Short mmCIF file of C-alpha atoms in Angstrom, two decimals:
data_model
loop_
_atom_site.label_atom_id
_atom_site.label_comp_id
_atom_site.label_asym_id
_atom_site.label_seq_id
_atom_site.Cartn_x
_atom_site.Cartn_y
_atom_site.Cartn_z
CA MET A 585 0.00 0.00 0.00
CA ALA A 586 2.90 2.33 0.71
CA GLU A 587 4.19 2.05 -2.84
CA GLU A 588 0.72 2.85 -4.27
CA LYS A 589 0.65 6.05 -2.22
CA HIS A 590 4.04 7.04 -3.58
CA VAL A 591 2.91 6.68 -7.20
CA HIS A 592 -0.33 8.56 -6.56
CA HIS A 593 1.55 11.48 -5.05
CA VAL A 594 4.08 11.57 -7.82
CA LEU A 595 1.49 11.89 -10.57
CA GLU A 596 -0.32 14.91 -9.11
CA PRO A 597 1.98 17.94 -9.14
CA ALA A 598 1.99 20.60 -6.45
CA GLU A 599 2.87 24.27 -6.62
CA ASP A 600 5.24 24.58 -3.64
CA PRO A 601 8.05 22.07 -3.96
CA LEU A 602 9.94 21.01 -0.87
CA PRO A 603 13.51 19.86 -1.62
CA VAL A 604 14.28 16.57 0.07
CA PRO A 605 17.59 14.82 0.78
CA ILE A 606 17.98 11.41 -0.83
CA LEU A 607 20.19 8.73 0.70
CA ARG A 608 22.19 6.56 -1.67
CA ASP A 609 22.52 2.83 -1.00
CA ASP A 610 25.92 3.37 0.61
CA GLY A 611 24.43 5.69 3.21
CA THR A 612 25.69 9.02 1.79
CA ARG A 613 23.41 11.84 0.72
CA GLU A 614 22.73 12.80 -2.87
CA PRO A 615 22.46 16.49 -3.78
CA GLU A 616 19.05 17.98 -3.24
CA GLU A 617 16.90 18.27 -6.35
CA THR A 618 14.57 21.15 -7.13
CA HIS A 619 11.67 20.29 -9.39
CA GLU A 620 9.06 22.72 -10.64
CA LYS A 621 6.34 20.50 -9.33
CA GLN A 622 5.94 17.89 -6.65
CA ALA A 623 3.14 15.78 -5.25
CA ALA A 624 -0.10 17.71 -4.72
CA SER A 625 -1.15 15.65 -1.76
CA TYR A 626 2.35 16.02 -0.29
CA ALA A 627 1.62 19.64 0.51
CA ALA A 628 -1.82 18.73 1.78
CA ASP A 629 -0.46 16.03 4.08
CA GLU A 630 2.65 17.84 5.29
CA ASP A 631 1.16 18.22 8.76
CA LEU A 632 0.91 14.46 9.15
CA GLU A 633 4.28 13.28 10.47
CA GLY A 634 3.74 9.63 9.69
CA GLN A 635 3.05 10.34 6.01
CA ARG A 636 5.91 12.77 5.75
CA SER A 637 8.38 10.21 7.11
CA THR A 638 7.06 7.74 4.52
CA LEU A 639 7.29 10.12 1.58
CA HIS A 640 10.34 12.26 2.13
CA HIS A 641 12.80 9.69 0.79
CA VAL A 642 10.95 9.26 -2.55
CA ARG A 643 12.05 11.01 -5.72
CA SER A 644 9.52 13.33 -7.36
CA HIS A 645 9.39 11.40 -10.62
CA VAL A 646 8.57 7.87 -11.66
CA SER A 647 11.62 5.83 -12.60
CA THR A 648 12.28 2.12 -12.26
CA HIS A 649 15.95 2.63 -11.49
CA ASP A 650 15.02 4.50 -8.31
CA SER A 651 13.39 1.48 -6.70
CA PRO A 652 16.57 0.27 -4.94
CA VAL A 653 16.73 3.64 -3.16
CA ILE A 654 13.15 3.22 -1.94
CA HIS A 655 13.89 -0.32 -0.75
CA GLN A 656 17.02 0.75 1.08
CA ASN A 657 15.46 3.66 2.90
CA GLU A 658 12.13 2.19 3.94
CA HIS A 659 13.83 0.89 7.10
CA HIS A 660 15.28 4.26 8.15
CA GLU A 661 13.79 5.98 11.17
CA HIS A 662 13.41 9.54 12.36
CA GLY A 663 16.76 10.84 13.62
CA ASP A 664 18.85 8.36 11.64
CA GLU A 665 20.78 11.25 10.06
CA ILE A 666 23.21 11.11 12.99
CA TYR A 667 24.61 7.87 11.57
CA ASP A 668 25.76 9.69 8.42
CA ARG A 669 28.55 11.58 10.22
CA PHE A 670 31.20 9.19 8.86
CA SER A 671 31.59 7.92 5.32
CA PRO A 672 31.10 4.19 4.65
CA ARG A 673 34.85 3.75 4.09
CA ARG A 674 35.65 5.45 7.39
CA LYS A 675 33.18 3.20 9.17
CA ILE A 676 34.73 0.09 7.62
CA ALA A 677 38.19 1.22 8.72
CA MET A 678 36.94 1.75 12.27
CA VAL A 679 35.29 -1.68 12.37
CA CYS A 680 38.52 -3.29 11.13
CA VAL A 681 40.58 -1.58 13.84
CA LEU A 682 38.09 -2.46 16.56
CA SER A 683 37.87 -6.07 15.37
CA PHE A 684 41.67 -6.33 15.53
CA CYS A 685 41.66 -4.85 19.04
CA SER A 686 38.90 -7.21 20.16
CA PHE A 687 41.07 -10.09 18.95
CA LEU A 688 43.77 -9.36 21.55
CA ALA A 689 42.17 -9.99 24.97
CA PRO A 690 40.41 -13.25 24.00
CA ILE A 691 43.46 -14.68 22.21
CA SER A 692 45.49 -13.92 25.33
CA SER A 693 43.02 -15.97 27.37
CA THR A 694 43.66 -19.16 25.37
CA SER A 695 47.04 -18.84 23.62
CA ILE A 696 48.84 -19.76 26.82
CA LEU A 697 46.78 -22.96 27.21
CA ALA A 698 49.03 -24.75 24.73
CA ALA A 699 52.03 -23.90 26.93
CA ALA A 700 50.47 -24.98 30.23
CA PRO A 701 53.08 -27.66 31.10
CA GLU A 702 55.93 -25.29 30.24
CA VAL A 703 54.56 -22.47 32.43
CA VAL A 704 53.99 -24.94 35.26
CA ALA A 705 57.60 -26.12 34.98
CA THR A 706 59.01 -22.58 34.86
CA PHE A 707 57.31 -21.50 38.10
CA ASN A 708 57.51 -24.93 39.76
CA THR A 709 53.77 -25.05 40.37
CA THR A 710 50.85 -27.33 39.42
CA GLY A 711 48.30 -27.52 36.62
CA ALA A 712 45.53 -26.65 39.07
CA ILE A 713 47.25 -23.40 40.04
CA PHE A 714 47.80 -22.60 36.36
CA ASN A 715 44.08 -23.10 35.67
CA ILE A 716 43.29 -20.70 38.53
CA SER A 717 45.37 -18.03 36.76
CA ASN A 718 43.20 -18.48 33.66
CA ALA A 719 40.02 -18.33 35.73
CA MET A 720 41.25 -15.10 37.37
CA TYR A 721 41.93 -13.72 33.89
CA MET A 722 38.27 -14.33 33.01
CA ILE A 723 37.03 -12.83 36.27
CA PHE A 724 38.92 -9.61 35.64
CA MET A 725 37.60 -9.56 32.08
CA GLY A 726 34.15 -9.62 33.69
CA LEU A 727 34.93 -6.90 36.26
CA SER A 728 36.38 -4.48 33.72
CA PRO A 729 33.10 -3.42 32.02
CA LEU A 730 31.67 -2.35 35.39
CA PHE A 731 34.14 0.53 35.33
CA TRP A 732 34.84 1.21 31.67
CA GLY A 733 31.18 1.08 30.58
CA PRO A 734 30.02 4.06 32.68
CA ILE A 735 33.28 5.93 31.97
CA ALA A 736 32.77 5.55 28.22
CA GLN A 737 29.20 6.83 28.56
CA THR A 738 30.42 9.87 30.52
CA TYR A 739 33.65 10.85 28.75
CA GLY A 740 33.21 9.29 25.31
CA ARG A 741 34.66 6.25 23.55
CA LYS A 742 37.98 7.49 22.19
CA TRP A 743 40.11 7.93 25.29
CA PRO A 744 39.01 4.80 27.14
CA LEU A 745 40.05 2.85 24.04
CA VAL A 746 43.41 4.66 23.82
CA ILE A 747 44.18 4.18 27.53
CA ALA A 748 43.20 0.52 27.33
CA ALA A 749 45.38 -0.11 24.27
CA VAL A 750 48.48 1.50 25.77
CA THR A 751 48.16 -0.17 29.18
CA PHE A 752 47.30 -3.54 27.60
CA THR A 753 50.60 -3.27 25.72
CA ALA A 754 52.53 -2.51 28.91
CA PHE A 755 50.92 -5.31 30.94
CA SER A 756 51.48 -7.82 28.13
CA ALA A 757 55.19 -7.02 28.31
CA GLY A 758 54.99 -7.50 32.08
CA SER A 759 53.44 -10.95 31.60
CA ALA A 760 56.24 -11.89 29.21
CA ALA A 761 58.96 -10.82 31.63
CA ALA A 762 57.28 -11.95 34.89
CA PRO A 763 60.05 -13.28 37.18
CA THR A 764 57.79 -15.04 39.70
CA LEU A 765 54.38 -16.72 39.81
CA PRO A 766 52.75 -13.87 41.82
CA ALA A 767 54.03 -11.33 39.28
CA TYR A 768 52.66 -13.50 36.49
CA PHE A 769 49.25 -13.57 38.19
CA VAL A 770 49.18 -9.79 38.69
CA PHE A 771 50.17 -8.88 35.14
CA ARG A 772 47.71 -11.38 33.68
CA MET A 773 44.84 -9.92 35.70
CA LEU A 774 45.77 -6.34 34.77
CA THR A 775 45.99 -7.35 31.11
CA ALA A 776 42.51 -8.85 31.27
CA PHE A 777 41.08 -5.78 33.00
CA GLN A 778 42.28 -3.48 30.23
CA GLY A 779 41.65 -5.85 27.34
CA THR A 780 37.90 -6.17 27.85
CA THR A 781 37.57 -2.45 27.15
CA PHE A 782 38.08 -3.25 23.46
CA LEU A 783 35.08 -5.58 23.59
CA SER A 784 32.57 -3.51 25.57
CA VAL A 785 33.45 0.02 24.40
CA GLY A 786 34.27 -1.16 20.87
CA ALA A 787 30.81 -2.72 20.64
CA THR A 788 29.27 0.59 21.68
CA VAL A 789 31.12 2.35 18.87
CA ILE A 790 29.32 0.05 16.41
CA GLY A 791 26.02 1.29 17.84
CA ASP A 792 27.18 4.90 17.51
CA ILE A 793 27.96 4.74 13.79
CA TYR A 794 25.50 2.23 12.29
CA ARG A 795 21.71 2.33 12.00
CA PRO A 796 19.81 -0.41 13.85
CA VAL A 797 19.05 -2.28 10.61
CA GLU A 798 22.78 -2.26 9.70
CA ARG A 799 24.33 -3.11 13.05
CA GLY A 800 24.05 -6.88 12.86
CA THR A 801 26.27 -7.07 9.79
CA ALA A 802 28.84 -4.67 11.25
CA TYR A 803 28.70 -6.46 14.58
CA GLY A 804 29.35 -9.78 12.87
CA TRP A 805 32.64 -8.46 11.51
CA PHE A 806 33.53 -6.92 14.86
CA LEU A 807 32.85 -10.20 16.64
CA SER A 808 35.04 -12.13 14.24
CA GLY A 809 38.06 -10.93 16.20
CA THR A 810 36.42 -11.68 19.54
CA LEU A 811 35.65 -15.29 18.61
CA ILE A 812 38.51 -16.20 16.29
CA GLY A 813 40.97 -15.09 18.99
CA PRO A 814 40.08 -17.77 21.56
CA ALA A 815 39.99 -20.47 18.88
CA MET A 816 43.25 -19.58 17.14
CA GLY A 817 45.14 -18.69 20.32
CA PRO A 818 46.10 -22.26 21.29
CA PHE A 819 47.11 -23.02 17.70
CA VAL A 820 49.44 -20.02 17.59
CA GLY A 821 50.65 -20.77 21.11
CA GLY A 822 51.29 -24.39 20.14
CA ILE A 823 53.50 -23.34 17.23
CA ILE A 824 55.48 -20.91 19.40
CA VAL A 825 55.98 -23.22 22.37
CA THR A 826 57.05 -26.08 20.10
CA TYR A 827 60.02 -24.10 18.86
CA ARG A 828 60.49 -21.24 21.34
CA SER A 829 59.85 -20.23 24.95
CA TRP A 830 56.31 -19.70 26.27
CA ARG A 831 57.33 -16.11 27.03
CA ASP A 832 57.46 -15.40 23.29
CA ILE A 833 53.68 -15.84 23.20
CA PHE A 834 53.36 -12.70 25.31
CA TRP A 835 56.07 -10.83 23.40
CA LEU A 836 54.07 -11.42 20.21
CA GLN A 837 50.98 -10.20 22.04
CA THR A 838 52.90 -7.08 23.11
CA ALA A 839 53.85 -6.28 19.52
CA LEU A 840 50.25 -6.73 18.32
CA ALA A 841 48.97 -4.55 21.17
CA ALA A 842 51.44 -1.79 20.26
CA ALA A 843 50.13 -1.87 16.69
CA SER A 844 46.56 -1.62 17.99
CA SER A 845 47.51 1.39 20.11
CA ILE A 846 48.77 3.25 17.05
CA ALA A 847 45.67 2.30 15.05
CA VAL A 848 43.25 3.44 17.77
CA VAL A 849 45.01 6.79 18.18
CA PHE A 850 45.00 7.66 14.47
CA LEU A 851 42.05 5.79 12.96
CA VAL A 852 39.26 5.77 15.57
CA PRO A 853 37.66 9.19 16.21
CA GLU A 854 35.22 10.08 18.96
CA THR A 855 31.81 8.61 18.05
CA ILE A 856 29.54 9.21 21.05
CA HIS A 857 26.37 11.12 20.24
CA HIS A 858 26.28 12.96 23.58
CA ALA A 859 28.85 12.62 26.36
CA ARG A 860 27.44 13.21 29.82
CA LYS A 861 30.44 15.34 30.81
CA ALA A 862 28.97 18.16 28.70
CA ASP A 863 26.11 18.42 31.21
CA LEU A 864 28.54 19.43 33.96
CA ALA A 865 29.24 22.83 32.45
CA GLY A 866 28.21 25.69 34.73
CA LEU A 867 27.42 23.54 37.76
CA PRO A 868 29.01 24.14 41.19
CA ARG A 869 31.95 21.85 41.99
CA LYS A 870 30.03 19.96 44.64
CA GLU A 871 27.18 19.28 42.24
CA GLN A 872 29.64 18.26 39.53
CA ALA A 873 31.28 15.75 41.88
CA ARG A 874 27.91 14.33 42.91
CA LYS A 875 26.73 13.90 39.33
CA LEU A 876 30.06 12.51 38.18
CA TRP A 877 30.03 9.84 40.87
CA SER A 878 26.47 8.86 40.01
CA TRP A 879 27.48 8.53 36.33
CA ILE A 880 30.66 6.47 36.76
CA ASN A 881 29.43 4.36 39.68
CA PRO A 882 29.75 0.66 38.68
CA TRP A 883 26.39 0.03 40.34
CA ARG A 884 24.76 1.69 37.31
CA VAL A 885 25.64 -1.42 35.31
CA ILE A 886 24.41 -3.91 37.91
CA VAL A 887 20.99 -2.31 38.39
CA LEU A 888 20.22 -2.71 34.69
CA PHE A 889 19.60 -6.39 35.40
CA ARG A 890 16.28 -5.43 36.97
CA TYR A 891 15.14 -5.52 33.34
CA PRO A 892 14.36 -9.22 32.69
CA ASN A 893 15.08 -8.86 28.99
CA LEU A 894 18.65 -7.65 29.66
CA LEU A 895 19.24 -10.35 32.26
CA ILE A 896 18.08 -13.06 29.85
CA ALA A 897 20.20 -11.64 27.03
CA GLY A 898 23.18 -11.78 29.39
CA VAL A 899 22.46 -15.37 30.43
CA ALA A 900 21.97 -16.40 26.79
CA SER A 901 25.32 -14.84 25.88
CA SER A 902 26.81 -16.61 28.88
CA SER A 903 25.57 -19.98 27.65
CA LEU A 904 27.47 -19.39 24.40
CA VAL A 905 30.66 -18.32 26.16
CA TRP A 906 30.41 -21.23 28.62
CA ASN A 907 30.01 -23.51 25.63
CA MET A 908 33.01 -21.99 23.85
CA TYR A 909 35.48 -21.99 26.75
CA SER A 910 34.41 -25.37 28.15
CA LEU A 911 34.98 -26.78 24.66
CA LEU A 912 38.33 -25.07 24.00
CA THR A 913 39.99 -25.22 27.44
CA PRO A 914 40.35 -29.01 27.87
CA ILE A 915 41.20 -29.95 24.28
CA ARG A 916 44.82 -30.80 25.05
CA TYR A 917 43.83 -32.92 28.04
CA VAL A 918 40.88 -34.63 26.32
CA LEU A 919 41.92 -35.11 22.70
CA ASN A 920 45.64 -35.82 23.14
CA PRO A 921 45.08 -39.14 24.96
CA ARG A 922 42.05 -39.97 22.80
CA PHE A 923 43.99 -39.73 19.53
CA GLY A 924 47.52 -40.36 20.80
CA LEU A 925 48.79 -36.82 20.15
CA SER A 926 52.17 -35.96 21.63
CA THR A 927 52.99 -32.29 20.89
CA PRO A 928 51.30 -28.92 21.55
CA LEU A 929 51.28 -28.27 17.80
CA GLN A 930 49.28 -31.42 17.07
CA SER A 931 46.58 -30.63 19.61
CA GLY A 932 46.66 -26.98 18.55
CA LEU A 933 45.48 -27.99 15.09
CA PHE A 934 42.10 -28.97 16.59
CA TYR A 935 41.50 -25.31 17.42
CA VAL A 936 41.60 -24.44 13.72
CA ALA A 937 38.20 -26.09 13.15
CA PRO A 938 36.10 -23.79 15.39
CA GLY A 939 38.27 -20.85 14.30
CA CYS A 940 37.38 -21.49 10.67
CA GLY A 941 33.75 -21.85 11.71
CA TYR A 942 33.83 -18.42 13.35
CA LEU A 943 35.39 -16.95 10.22
CA VAL A 944 32.77 -18.47 7.90
CA GLY A 945 29.96 -17.43 10.24
CA THR A 946 31.19 -13.84 10.06
CA PHE A 947 29.93 -13.60 6.47
CA PHE A 948 26.40 -14.76 7.29
CA GLY A 949 25.45 -14.39 10.97
CA GLY A 950 25.21 -10.60 11.18
CA ARG A 951 23.50 -10.32 7.80
CA TRP A 952 20.94 -12.89 8.89
CA ALA A 953 20.19 -10.87 12.06
CA ASP A 954 19.66 -7.69 10.00
CA HIS A 955 17.49 -9.60 7.51
CA VAL A 956 15.18 -10.80 10.29
CA VAL A 957 14.86 -7.25 11.65
CA LYS A 958 13.90 -5.90 8.21
CA LYS A 959 11.41 -8.72 7.69
CA TYR A 960 9.57 -7.85 10.88
CA ILE A 961 9.65 -4.13 10.07
CA LYS A 962 7.74 -4.94 6.88
CA LYS A 963 5.37 -7.15 8.85
CA ARG A 964 4.68 -4.67 11.69
CA GLY A 965 5.30 -1.34 9.97
CA HIS A 966 7.81 -0.34 12.64
CA ARG A 967 10.90 -1.74 14.38
CA VAL A 968 10.71 -3.65 17.67
CA PRO A 969 14.15 -4.35 19.23
CA GLU A 970 13.13 -7.83 20.43
CA ASP A 971 12.50 -9.03 16.87
CA ARG A 972 16.25 -9.29 16.35
CA LEU A 973 16.43 -12.07 18.95
CA ARG A 974 14.36 -14.34 16.71
CA SER A 975 17.34 -14.74 14.39
CA CYS A 976 19.37 -16.77 16.92
CA ILE A 977 16.84 -19.16 18.46
CA VAL A 978 17.30 -22.11 16.06
CA ALA A 979 21.10 -21.94 16.15
CA MET A 980 21.16 -21.63 19.94
CA GLY A 981 18.43 -24.14 20.75
CA VAL A 982 19.02 -26.81 18.10
CA VAL A 983 22.32 -26.61 16.20
CA LEU A 984 24.71 -25.85 19.08
CA PRO A 985 23.26 -28.40 21.53
CA ALA A 986 23.36 -31.09 18.84
CA CYS A 987 27.01 -30.28 18.10
CA MET A 988 27.95 -30.45 21.78
CA ILE A 989 26.24 -33.81 22.31
CA VAL A 990 27.79 -35.36 19.19
CA TYR A 991 31.22 -33.99 20.12
CA GLY A 992 31.12 -35.13 23.74
CA TRP A 993 29.78 -38.63 23.21
CA SER A 994 31.92 -39.32 20.13
CA ILE A 995 34.99 -38.63 22.28
CA GLU A 996 33.58 -40.53 25.26
CA LYS A 997 32.67 -43.63 23.25
CA GLU A 998 35.67 -43.36 20.89
CA VAL A 999 33.65 -43.36 17.66
CA GLY A 1000 34.01 -41.34 14.47
CA GLY A 1001 37.77 -40.86 14.59
CA ILE A 1002 39.29 -37.41 14.12
CA PRO A 1003 36.94 -36.12 11.36
CA LEU A 1004 33.74 -36.20 13.47
CA PRO A 1005 34.85 -33.85 16.30
CA VAL A 1006 36.53 -31.58 13.74
CA ILE A 1007 33.31 -31.29 11.72
CA VAL A 1008 31.05 -30.60 14.69
CA MET A 1009 33.50 -28.03 16.11
CA PHE A 1010 33.42 -26.23 12.75
CA ILE A 1011 29.60 -26.27 12.67
CA GLN A 1012 29.32 -24.99 16.23
CA GLY A 1013 31.71 -22.16 15.30
CA VAL A 1014 29.43 -21.11 12.44
CA ALA A 1015 26.33 -21.42 14.65
CA GLN A 1016 27.81 -19.20 17.35
CA LEU A 1017 28.19 -16.40 14.78
CA PHE A 1018 24.46 -16.72 14.13
CA CYS A 1019 23.83 -16.07 17.84
CA PHE A 1020 26.31 -13.49 19.11
CA PRO A 1021 25.50 -10.66 16.62
CA SER A 1022 21.81 -11.00 17.47
CA LEU A 1023 22.26 -10.91 21.25
CA ASN A 1024 24.98 -8.25 21.29
CA THR A 1025 23.23 -5.93 18.85
CA TYR A 1026 20.01 -6.26 20.82
CA CYS A 1027 21.83 -4.64 23.75
CA LEU A 1028 22.59 -1.65 21.51
CA ASP A 1029 19.09 -1.45 20.02
CA VAL A 1030 17.15 -1.64 23.26
CA SER A 1031 18.76 1.38 24.99
CA GLN A 1032 20.80 3.66 22.74
CA LYS A 1033 21.21 6.34 25.42
CA ARG A 1034 22.81 3.88 27.85
CA SER A 1035 24.28 1.51 25.28
CA SER A 1036 27.76 1.47 26.82
CA GLU A 1037 26.38 0.41 30.20
CA VAL A 1038 23.98 -2.17 28.74
CA VAL A 1039 26.78 -3.78 26.72
CA ALA A 1040 29.04 -3.64 29.78
CA GLY A 1041 26.48 -5.55 31.83
CA ASN A 1042 26.23 -8.21 29.15
CA TYR A 1043 30.00 -8.71 29.18
CA VAL A 1044 30.11 -8.84 32.99
CA ILE A 1045 27.74 -11.77 33.22
CA ARG A 1046 29.15 -13.66 30.25
CA TYR A 1047 32.74 -13.60 31.53
CA VAL A 1048 31.64 -14.72 34.98
CA PHE A 1049 30.32 -17.85 33.25
CA ALA A 1050 33.46 -18.05 31.10
CA ALA A 1051 35.57 -18.10 34.27
CA ALA A 1052 33.34 -20.80 35.75
CA GLY A 1053 33.55 -22.85 32.57
CA SER A 1054 37.33 -22.56 32.34
CA ALA A 1055 37.85 -23.50 35.98
CA ALA A 1056 35.24 -26.25 36.23
CA CYS A 1057 35.45 -28.06 32.90
CA LEU A 1058 38.53 -30.19 33.51
CA PRO A 1059 37.67 -31.35 37.08
CA VAL A 1060 34.08 -32.10 36.04
CA ILE A 1061 35.19 -33.96 32.90
CA GLU A 1062 37.58 -36.05 34.98
CA ARG A 1063 34.74 -36.89 37.35
CA ILE A 1064 31.75 -37.54 35.05
CA GLY A 1065 33.29 -37.78 31.58
CA VAL A 1066 33.26 -35.50 28.54
CA GLY A 1067 29.98 -36.98 27.28
CA TRP A 1068 27.89 -35.98 30.28
CA PHE A 1069 29.67 -32.63 30.61
CA SER A 1070 28.80 -31.84 26.98
CA THR A 1071 25.21 -32.88 27.68
CA ILE A 1072 25.05 -30.38 30.57
CA SER A 1073 26.39 -27.65 28.28
CA ALA A 1074 23.78 -28.58 25.64
CA ALA A 1075 20.98 -28.36 28.23
CA PHE A 1076 22.21 -24.89 29.26
CA LEU A 1077 22.00 -23.79 25.61
CA VAL A 1078 18.46 -25.16 25.17
CA ALA A 1079 17.27 -23.39 28.33
CA ALA A 1080 18.86 -20.14 27.12
CA ALA A 1081 17.16 -20.48 23.73
CA VAL A 1082 13.75 -20.96 25.35
CA ALA A 1083 14.29 -17.91 27.55
CA THR A 1084 15.38 -15.91 24.49
CA TRP A 1085 12.18 -16.88 22.68
CA PHE A 1086 10.11 -15.63 25.63
CA THR A 1087 12.09 -12.38 25.53
CA ALA A 1088 11.40 -11.97 21.80
CA GLU A 1089 7.69 -12.42 22.49
CA TYR A 1090 7.26 -10.49 25.74
CA GLY A 1091 10.43 -8.42 26.23
CA GLY A 1092 8.80 -5.20 25.05
CA ALA A 1093 6.03 -5.52 27.64
CA TRP A 1094 8.59 -6.27 30.35
CA ARG A 1095 10.53 -3.11 29.51
CA GLU A 1096 7.39 -0.99 29.56
CA ALA A 1097 6.32 -2.41 32.92
CA ILE A 1098 9.70 -1.64 34.52
CA ASP A 1099 9.78 1.88 33.05
CA LYS A 1100 6.22 2.52 34.19
CA GLY A 1101 7.09 1.40 37.71
CA LYS A 1102 10.08 3.73 37.76
CA SER A 1103 7.98 6.69 36.62
CA GLU A 1104 5.43 6.02 39.36
CA GLU A 1105 8.04 5.97 42.11
CA PRO A 1106 7.78 9.01 44.47
#
């Protein structure tokens, strides 16, 4: 019906033309056109905002080659012009830099796994103590967003990213040169605390520069670094530790972090739409201090979980991270004896399968999430943030649990040889990229004004579960077997998928109920 209205208005000229900006497919504006006549009913309906927002992107002549422009812009919303501040090429460059940065902290969490026996021997400790260091790394990855999320919402995105990149470089060098086990622990935890800033604040930058209907695709590319890092880390670490010292893993990380620091300084501009610090101008110092503390207080992140939809999105993300780290962490201990592997490099090759899955999923997962959003916009006539969650339910509730069960029991019962676990690890890698862009982008869509804090809360809860998965997987596997442990992980995923479906159906009503309750508070 909308297209019929467009044609009707085009064929009846008006006397007072109103020049309108046209957006090309790449997001840039075309020059304004002035025609002698425009739609007669356009002038008559100009007081109706809904019709104006429908018509103002349509050219004032009939031409079949304009139809792609109409299709592209029918999903744009009022106020979307703010996303045109940067050219498409500049946005792509920013996403590439942020994806590279997001690669660093996760790869650091797993690259050292391949060198576990060597680290244990260097510091004359035990494997259990070494696993505690990895769990502490995850815990500090979870604590970091509590601080950096509110700071990025108050002061902007640029300088938190710069500070994180520089300090991550310094602490990586400290990990490489650590003379004692306590020093190793301290530098690892500090590295984790700074590294998560790339993930939480970098994700918020995606929300700053891309429209809601474009974010899934951009987020998919951003997440490629986040997910490929943990999968490829042990493979890279296995190569290094086979021929060199385990310390060279961290020296390589230091060099990559230094490159990221340079890239962030010169290629990532400030993107925040409105930094809270601007609201401090003209206030007395005491009032400034009070407001500043209320803005950067970590509790701001925690209280967001009173929204059931955000809590469920966090738990659903946690089920994916639990699945990922509980699968990747014990590979050397589980697969080496199963297949008679003897070197870190041989076991490291198994990490290539999920890594390739993450890479392949990058091309499709985010696009699928955006496609589902656009489909429901056409169905409803407007965008509902919860509709994006529908894009991940099948992958989370069916594909991933099936992969975990097949993987676990094929190892437990010694069937299928090497190809079967490799295939299912690849498939689960692809499936995860059909889930993460949907859940992460939902956090941006549902609260643009507090996006940094919402994303921070999501990362807090997911890395708490990542720490639990990393610490618990090996003891539990030794006690009940990899088959039953994989079954537990599959059940967690199914429960998360069911909860996500309920959020897609009722999340909007939940949000409205919470907001209404807040407005009625005295």
